[in-house]
Amino acid sequence: MGPMRWGDAADEDEGIEGVLPPMQVMGPDEKGVKIIIEWRKKEDGSKVKVTTTVRVKKQVKRLNPAVIRRRSLKKFGDAVGQNSSENLTVVSTEEIFLERFRPVGQQGAKQEEKGADLASLGNASLIVCRTCGKKGDHWTSKCPFKELAANRGFNIGGEKPPGDDDMGMSSSSGPGGKASYVPPSMRMGSKGDGESMRKGRDDNSIRVTNLSEDTREQDLQELFRPFGSISRIYVAFDRDTGLSRGFAFINFVNREDAVRAINKLDGYGYDNLILRVEWATPRTDRA
């Protein structure tokens, strides 16, 4: 090997300067602190020293022995050949909406849940959309699922409950196709006791006022049902608009149930309105 020339020495010095020092890790010490030193090169060619301090903590995770035992069980079916990281069940962080539709007027055993005790509800919201069934979310008139419910054939808005005149119409039709009127004493197989039946119904009847225009019979059924058996509910509707006129009548089977309903619901907040519940005025005989 010949003598080293000064040009070779200059090239060797430039190569050493272009190489960054290796990363240094010191620790961790008794407190779990670890220091990491790194060198980086900037765009202009200068070197930067980066010092990172990290605290190392040991976390103990306890597992149920039954979980460990299940992991070692022999796989079968579609799980054969899959590793433990496949087909894991995780909790979604997205907000998931469940759409549930049920026909308006669905009562009795077909209802999914019974009315809760109103004494324990206090000022809780009793708003229930009759289109999608959501509670306290929106009004029936502003339901975003009206078109979808209509396409599925559900009845939106409900029908008017039958009045006394409707109850007096016979189910059979005459030759002209019109239903015939049946006197109260002959309705439902009665024999001369129509007056006593009506008197008992009037004695247990209460009047509810200051109702919202969206109120339907099903709403009052859910509101008054916790107090006792109900024989009849009548909601007054406007014939032109089909909206509630703001008052209704509820007939209880037992007078004691009607008394408890008046004591609990008179002055109760419902649909952003204050209900007025009182005894209904007995009707006078028609001339």
C-alpha angles and dihedrals in degrees: 000000000000126000116291114256123222092244091059091052091052092052091050092052092051091052092053092049092051094057116087118225115255122263115271124210120194122185153312096224128197090288093051095251116148125188121208120192119195135173123218133183120228126215092262090057098255121132124238126200114218119195118191124188116204130182113216116211127185113223119196115211118197120209129192110249089228090060092053090047093052091052090059095050119115113263122235139181119010091348092070110111095017123115124231094261095062126090095010119168113235134177114253116231093203122100108252121201120205116206115210123178129188132168119266112251095034103150143157117022092358093066114099097221138014125240114275124234105278092208089067095043096066108176094347118143116264096181110134121179109228092206104054101009097237117151123224093350105102144334121273091243090055098044111142091208099060095111093047091049091049091052089054092053100250120152110243120199098018129239131276114266116244117265130211091278091051092049089053094058116100119237091228121080129217128230090281092056093246123125117243126232118251119201117238091248090060100042121116091002094302121159112210096315098104093112094053091048092052092046092053090048093051092049091058096040122113130190122225120197138177093050122159120253091248094059116123135182093263091057092055090044090058092043099050102028095087090066097058148294116329121208099187142001124196123187118190112230132189108246094214101045100023090226127129117271091217103260139075142175126231122194116202124200092224125041092217090062090052091052092053091048091053093048093050103037103036102108093009118148112241128164090352090303133103111240123225111209120182143142114291117242110250112250120244121235115268117245 
